Amino acid sequence: MLHFVLTTGKCNLRCNYCGGSFPEHAVPFEITYDLAQLERFIEADPAPIVAFYGGEPLLNPKAIARIMDTVKAKFVIQTNGTLVEGLSPEHWRRMDAVLMSIDGTEKTTDAYRGNGIYRRVMKSARALREWGFNGDLIARMAVSERTDIYGDVMHLIGLGMFDHVHWQLDVGWSDAWIDFDGWVEASYKPGIRRLVARFRKGLADGSVLGMVPILGILKRLREGGSSPPCGSGTESFAIMPDGVIRACPISYDAEWAVAGNIKQSTLATLPRKGILGECLECSHLRGCGGRCLYMNRERFWGEEGFRKICALTKYTIDEVSTLIEAVDEAKRGKLVDIELLDYPPFNNSTEIVP
Ligand code: SF4
Ligand code: SF4
């Protein structure tokens, strides 16, 4: 099970698709429950994965260090990459995966996240490597209207700093878009097609490019997987700073998302919250998994907006599925390291479907 542990609702940045901290009354800026209760809860899980999340989780490095020193688990962190000095090199070395927010080139990243952020994040990524972190370093991109998906993904891959690049569309709740439809047709869809072609060329040349959505969708098409791919509500839960357990870490104000409380609940008694509605009949369910539980339940863009996002998801899955033959050929011919195609190796909190 994946346990998102929110160490704070506060963030030190105000990126323009997120706006910064959660409201403090809803997601406190400090952990207000006894950490021993959390540790007991996680210890009851035979295969726990703990993903530190916020706000910016490194605003509370003491809680991270304490949990890492107390429970046996795989450890993941999703961070904006500006406060890495708060945690000791020894703790960084014990992380299995680090998801660092960076949106592509310096121009794209700084436009979304603020001047100088790209350089700070790159400095942090270098520091982690110098401190001996040799887990999976994942560039986590938020994708919006300024993004050139092909150029920004290939920029991050070309740096050679990150093992993987994951991107997530800023769709479904953002009202910052000026021309979503125009951007999809003129920029995003052609970019996806080029990324798929680039991945195919990589296979022929003997390399597996670390594009998480492509690798993850291929794995789902091959083996199936949880619904939604992040596991929210069934194989993943979020423990908020006040101890409330929710189906997904961003569902802080949704009644349907409340699953329990760290003080009373046990893993066995947590009610499961699955994907509902048209997803269950969808031709692309195997690859998509319903994409996102929060979006499945909350339709901030209305039904038409939901269908637009689905059309884009289906386009992406159809493009990725054209790679199946090339992947099989690369496996048969032992052209690539087959293990690299088995991604993610565990639920490392990448949502797979952008
Ligand atoms: S494409 Fe849309 S309808 Fe189909 S499974 Fe995904 S989210 Fe659900
Ligand atoms: S993909 Fe959706 S359901 Fe899953 S963690 Fe993200 S917001 Fe929550």
Coordinates of C-alpha atoms and ligand atoms in Angstrom, one line a residue:
M1 CA 0.0 0.0 0.0
L2 CA 1.1 3.5 -0.8
H3 CA 0.8 5.9 2.2
F4 CA 1.0 9.6 1.3
V5 CA 2.1 11.3 4.5
L6 CA 1.4 15.1 4.4
T7 CA 4.0 16.6 6.7
T8 CA 2.5 20.1 6.3
G9 CA -0.1 21.9 4.3
K10 CA 2.3 24.8 3.8
C11 CA 4.4 25.5 0.7
N12 CA 7.2 28.0 0.3
L13 CA 6.4 28.7 -3.3
R14 CA 3.3 29.9 -5.2
C15 CA 3.4 28.2 -8.5
N16 CA 0.8 29.5 -10.8
Y17 CA -1.2 26.4 -11.4
C18 CA -1.4 25.5 -7.7
G19 CA -1.2 28.8 -5.8
G20 CA 0.9 27.5 -2.9
S21 CA -0.2 26.4 0.6
F22 CA -3.5 24.6 1.3
P23 CA -5.9 26.7 3.5
E24 CA -4.4 26.2 7.0
H25 CA -7.8 25.5 8.7
A26 CA -8.3 22.6 6.3
V27 CA -4.7 21.2 6.1
P28 CA -2.7 22.2 9.2
F29 CA 0.8 23.4 8.7
E30 CA 2.0 21.1 11.5
I31 CA 1.4 17.4 12.2
T32 CA -1.2 17.5 15.0
Y33 CA -1.4 13.7 15.8
D34 CA 1.0 11.5 17.6
L35 CA 3.6 10.1 15.2
A36 CA 3.6 6.8 17.1
Q37 CA 0.0 6.3 15.9
L38 CA 1.1 6.7 12.3
E39 CA 4.0 4.3 12.8
R40 CA 1.7 1.7 14.2
F41 CA -0.6 2.1 11.3
I42 CA 2.1 1.7 8.7
E43 CA 3.8 -1.2 10.5
A44 CA 0.5 -3.2 10.0
D45 CA 1.1 -3.1 6.3
P46 CA 3.2 -6.0 5.0
A47 CA 4.6 -3.9 2.0
P48 CA 4.4 -0.3 2.9
I49 CA 5.5 2.6 0.6
V50 CA 5.6 6.0 2.3
A51 CA 5.5 9.1 0.1
F52 CA 6.2 12.4 1.8
Y53 CA 3.9 15.1 0.4
G54 CA 2.7 18.5 1.3
G55 CA 2.5 21.5 0.8
E56 CA 6.2 21.2 0.6
P57 CA 7.1 18.2 2.8
L58 CA 10.7 19.5 3.5
L59 CA 9.2 22.4 5.5
N60 CA 8.9 19.6 8.2
P61 CA 12.1 17.6 7.8
K62 CA 12.1 16.5 11.4
A63 CA 8.9 14.4 10.8
I64 CA 10.4 12.9 7.7
A65 CA 13.6 11.9 9.5
R66 CA 11.7 10.5 12.5
I67 CA 9.4 8.3 10.3
M68 CA 12.3 7.1 8.2
D69 CA 14.2 6.2 11.3
T70 CA 11.2 4.3 12.8
V71 CA 9.3 2.4 10.1
K72 CA 10.5 -0.1 7.6
A73 CA 9.2 0.9 4.2
K74 CA 10.1 2.1 0.7
F75 CA 10.4 5.9 0.8
V76 CA 9.4 8.4 -1.8
I77 CA 9.2 12.2 -1.6
Q78 CA 7.5 14.7 -3.9
T79 CA 9.3 18.0 -3.4
N80 CA 9.7 21.3 -5.1
G81 CA 13.4 20.9 -4.8
T82 CA 14.2 24.1 -3.0
L83 CA 14.9 22.9 0.6
V84 CA 16.9 19.7 0.2
E85 CA 19.5 20.8 2.7
G86 CA 16.9 20.3 5.5
L87 CA 17.3 16.5 5.4
S88 CA 20.6 14.8 6.0
P89 CA 22.5 13.1 3.2
E90 CA 22.1 9.8 5.0
H91 CA 18.3 10.1 4.8
W92 CA 18.5 11.1 1.1
R93 CA 20.5 8.0 0.4
R94 CA 17.7 5.9 1.9
M95 CA 15.0 7.3 -0.4
D96 CA 13.9 4.9 -3.1
A97 CA 12.5 7.6 -5.4
V98 CA 12.6 11.4 -5.4
L99 CA 10.1 13.3 -7.5
M100 CA 11.4 16.8 -8.0
S101 CA 9.2 19.5 -9.6
I102 CA 10.7 21.0 -12.8
D103 CA 8.6 21.8 -15.8
G104 CA 11.2 21.6 -18.7
T105 CA 13.5 24.3 -19.8
E106 CA 14.5 27.2 -17.6
K107 CA 12.1 29.4 -19.5
T108 CA 9.1 27.1 -19.0
T109 CA 9.9 26.2 -15.4
D110 CA 10.5 29.8 -14.2
A111 CA 7.4 31.0 -16.0
Y112 CA 5.3 28.6 -14.0
R113 CA 7.2 28.5 -10.7
G114 CA 9.1 31.8 -10.3
N115 CA 12.4 33.3 -11.4
G116 CA 15.5 31.3 -10.4
I117 CA 13.6 28.1 -9.6
Y118 CA 15.0 26.1 -12.4
R119 CA 18.6 26.8 -11.3
R120 CA 17.7 26.0 -7.6
V121 CA 16.2 22.7 -8.6
M122 CA 19.1 21.7 -10.8
K123 CA 21.5 22.6 -7.9
S124 CA 19.5 20.4 -5.6
A125 CA 19.4 17.5 -8.0
R126 CA 23.2 17.8 -8.3
A127 CA 23.6 17.9 -4.5
L128 CA 21.5 14.7 -4.1
R129 CA 23.8 12.9 -6.4
E130 CA 26.9 14.3 -4.7
W131 CA 25.5 13.1 -1.3
G132 CA 25.3 9.6 -2.8
F133 CA 21.6 9.3 -3.6
N134 CA 21.4 6.6 -6.2
G135 CA 17.6 5.9 -6.2
D136 CA 15.2 7.0 -8.9
L137 CA 15.4 10.7 -9.5
I138 CA 12.3 11.7 -11.3
A139 CA 11.7 15.1 -12.9
R140 CA 8.0 15.9 -12.3
M141 CA 6.5 18.3 -14.8
A142 CA 3.3 20.1 -14.5
V143 CA 2.1 20.8 -18.1
S144 CA 0.1 23.8 -19.1
E145 CA -0.3 26.2 -22.0
R146 CA 3.3 27.5 -22.1
T147 CA 4.6 23.9 -22.4
D148 CA 6.1 22.5 -25.6
I149 CA 5.7 18.9 -24.5
Y150 CA 8.3 17.5 -27.0
G151 CA 10.9 20.3 -26.4
D152 CA 10.4 20.4 -22.6
V153 CA 10.5 16.6 -22.0
M154 CA 13.5 16.2 -24.3
H155 CA 15.3 19.0 -22.6
L156 CA 15.0 17.2 -19.2
I157 CA 16.0 13.9 -20.7
G158 CA 19.0 15.5 -22.4
L159 CA 20.3 16.9 -19.1
G160 CA 21.3 13.3 -18.1
M161 CA 20.5 14.3 -14.5
F162 CA 17.1 12.6 -14.1
D163 CA 16.5 8.8 -14.4
H164 CA 12.9 9.5 -15.4
V165 CA 10.6 12.3 -16.6
H166 CA 7.0 12.3 -15.7
W167 CA 4.4 14.9 -16.8
Q168 CA 0.9 15.7 -15.5
L169 CA -1.5 17.9 -17.4
D170 CA -2.8 20.8 -15.4
V171 CA -6.4 20.0 -16.5
G172 CA -9.7 19.4 -14.8
W173 CA -9.6 22.2 -12.2
S174 CA -7.4 25.0 -13.5
D175 CA -9.1 28.0 -14.9
A176 CA -5.9 29.5 -16.2
W177 CA -6.2 28.2 -19.8
I178 CA -6.8 30.7 -22.6
D179 CA -7.1 28.3 -25.5
F180 CA -6.9 24.7 -24.3
D181 CA -8.4 23.2 -27.5
G182 CA -6.0 25.2 -29.7
W183 CA -2.9 24.2 -27.7
V184 CA -4.0 20.5 -27.7
E185 CA -4.2 20.4 -31.5
A186 CA -1.3 22.6 -32.4
S187 CA 1.2 21.7 -29.7
Y188 CA 0.4 18.8 -27.4
K189 CA -0.9 16.1 -29.7
P190 CA 1.9 16.6 -32.3
G191 CA 4.4 16.7 -29.4
I192 CA 3.1 13.3 -28.0
R193 CA 3.4 11.8 -31.5
R194 CA 7.0 13.0 -31.7
L195 CA 7.8 11.7 -28.2
V196 CA 6.5 8.3 -29.2
A197 CA 8.5 8.3 -32.3
R198 CA 11.6 9.3 -30.3
F199 CA 11.0 6.5 -27.8
R200 CA 10.7 4.0 -30.8
K201 CA 14.0 5.3 -32.2
G202 CA 15.6 4.9 -28.8
L203 CA 14.5 1.2 -28.7
A204 CA 16.0 0.6 -32.1
D205 CA 19.3 2.2 -30.9
G206 CA 19.3 0.0 -27.8
S207 CA 18.1 2.5 -25.2
V208 CA 15.0 2.9 -23.1
L209 CA 14.2 6.5 -22.7
G210 CA 12.9 7.3 -19.2
M211 CA 9.5 8.7 -20.2
V212 CA 7.2 7.6 -17.3
P213 CA 3.8 8.0 -19.1
I214 CA 5.0 5.9 -22.1
L215 CA 6.6 3.2 -19.9
G216 CA 3.7 3.2 -17.4
I217 CA 1.0 3.0 -20.1
L218 CA 2.9 0.2 -21.9
K219 CA 3.1 -1.7 -18.6
R220 CA -0.6 -1.3 -18.0
L221 CA -1.5 -2.4 -21.5
R222 CA 0.7 -5.5 -20.9
E223 CA -0.2 -6.4 -17.4
G224 CA -3.2 -4.3 -16.3
G225 CA -2.9 -2.3 -13.1
S226 CA -4.8 -0.4 -10.4
S227 CA -7.7 1.9 -11.0
P228 CA -6.8 4.7 -11.0
P229 CA -3.1 4.2 -11.8
C230 CA -2.1 6.2 -8.6
G231 CA -4.1 3.6 -6.6
S232 CA -6.0 6.4 -4.7
G233 CA -8.9 5.0 -2.7
T234 CA -7.9 1.4 -3.1
E235 CA -4.2 0.8 -2.9
S236 CA -3.2 4.3 -1.8
F237 CA -4.4 6.7 1.0
A238 CA -3.3 10.1 2.2
I239 CA -2.7 10.8 5.9
M240 CA -3.4 14.5 6.4
P241 CA -1.4 16.5 9.0
D242 CA -4.5 16.3 11.4
G243 CA -4.6 12.5 11.0
V244 CA -7.6 12.3 8.8
I245 CA -7.2 9.6 6.2
R246 CA -8.3 10.5 2.7
A247 CA -8.6 8.7 -0.6
C248 CA -6.2 11.1 -2.4
P249 CA -3.8 13.8 -1.1
I250 CA -5.4 16.7 -2.8
S251 CA -9.0 15.9 -1.9
Y252 CA -8.7 18.0 1.2
D253 CA -12.3 19.4 1.1
A254 CA -14.2 16.5 -0.4
E255 CA -16.6 14.6 1.9
W256 CA -16.6 11.5 -0.3
A257 CA -12.8 11.2 0.1
V258 CA -12.8 10.8 3.9
A259 CA -11.8 7.2 4.7
G260 CA -10.9 7.3 8.4
N261 CA -8.6 8.7 11.0
I262 CA -5.1 7.6 12.0
K263 CA -6.3 7.5 15.7
Q264 CA -9.0 4.8 15.2
S265 CA -8.7 3.3 11.7
T266 CA -6.8 0.2 10.7
L267 CA -5.8 -0.8 7.1
A268 CA -8.3 -3.6 7.1
T269 CA -11.2 -1.3 8.0
L270 CA -10.5 1.5 5.6
P271 CA -13.5 1.8 3.2
R272 CA -12.4 1.5 -0.5
K273 CA -13.3 4.3 -2.9
G274 CA -13.3 3.2 -6.5
I275 CA -13.6 4.8 -9.9
L276 CA -17.3 5.1 -10.9
G277 CA -19.5 5.8 -13.9
E278 CA -18.5 5.8 -17.6
C279 CA -14.9 4.8 -16.9
L280 CA -16.1 1.3 -16.1
E281 CA -17.5 0.8 -19.6
C282 CA -14.7 2.7 -21.4
S283 CA -12.8 1.0 -24.2
H284 CA -9.5 2.5 -22.8
L285 CA -10.0 1.5 -19.2
R286 CA -7.1 -1.0 -19.2
G287 CA -4.6 1.7 -20.3
C288 CA -6.2 4.6 -18.4
G289 CA -7.5 3.1 -15.2
G290 CA -9.9 6.0 -14.9
R291 CA -6.9 8.4 -14.9
C292 CA -7.7 10.2 -11.6
L293 CA -10.1 9.4 -8.8
Y294 CA -10.5 13.1 -7.9
M295 CA -11.5 14.0 -11.4
N296 CA -13.7 10.9 -11.7
R297 CA -15.7 12.2 -8.7
E298 CA -15.3 16.0 -9.1
R299 CA -16.1 17.4 -12.5
F300 CA -14.9 21.0 -12.2
W301 CA -14.7 21.4 -16.0
G302 CA -18.2 19.9 -16.4
E303 CA -19.1 16.9 -18.5
E304 CA -17.9 18.5 -21.7
G305 CA -14.5 19.3 -20.1
F306 CA -14.3 15.7 -18.7
R307 CA -14.9 14.3 -22.2
K308 CA -12.2 16.6 -23.7
I309 CA -9.6 15.3 -21.2
C310 CA -10.7 11.7 -22.0
A311 CA -10.3 12.3 -25.7
L312 CA -6.7 13.5 -25.0
T313 CA -6.1 10.5 -22.8
K314 CA -7.4 8.1 -25.4
Y315 CA -5.2 9.8 -28.0
T316 CA -2.1 9.3 -25.8
I317 CA -2.9 5.7 -25.1
D318 CA -3.5 5.0 -28.8
E319 CA -0.2 6.6 -29.7
V320 CA 1.7 4.7 -27.0
S321 CA 0.0 1.4 -28.1
T322 CA 1.7 1.7 -31.5
L323 CA 4.9 0.9 -29.7
I324 CA 3.9 -2.6 -28.6
E325 CA 5.4 -4.3 -31.6
A326 CA 8.7 -2.3 -31.3
V327 CA 8.9 -3.2 -27.6
D328 CA 8.4 -6.9 -28.3
E329 CA 11.0 -6.8 -31.1
A330 CA 13.5 -5.1 -28.8
K331 CA 12.9 -7.7 -26.2
R332 CA 13.2 -10.6 -28.6
G333 CA 16.4 -9.3 -30.1
K334 CA 17.7 -8.4 -26.7
L335 CA 18.3 -4.9 -28.0
V336 CA 17.6 -3.2 -24.6
D337 CA 17.8 -4.0 -20.9
I338 CA 14.4 -5.5 -20.4
E339 CA 14.3 -4.5 -16.7
L340 CA 14.1 -0.9 -17.7
L341 CA 10.8 -1.5 -19.5
D342 CA 9.2 -2.7 -16.3
Y343 CA 8.3 0.7 -14.9
P344 CA 7.3 1.8 -12.4
P345 CA 8.8 -1.1 -10.3
F346 CA 6.4 -0.2 -7.5
N347 CA 3.8 2.5 -6.9
N348 CA 6.2 5.4 -6.6
S349 CA 3.4 7.9 -6.8
T350 CA 3.8 8.8 -10.5
E351 CA 0.3 8.9 -11.8
I352 CA 1.2 7.3 -15.1
V353 CA -1.5 8.8 -17.2
P354 CA -0.8 12.5 -17.8
Ligands
SF4_1 S1 -10.5 7.7 -20.9 FE1 -12.0 8.8 -19.6 S2 -13.8 7.5 -19.5 FE2 -12.1 6.3 -20.2 S3 -11.3 5.3 -18.4 FE3 -10.1 7.2 -18.8 S4 -11.0 8.8 -17.6 FE4 -12.5 7.1 -17.7
SF4_2 S1 -4.1 11.2 -9.9 FE1 -5.9 12.1 -9.0 S2 -6.7 10.7 -7.5 FE2 -4.5 10.2 -8.0 S3 -3.3 11.2 -6.4 FE3 -3.5 12.6 -8.2 S4 -5.2 13.9 -7.8 FE4 -5.4 12.1 -6.4

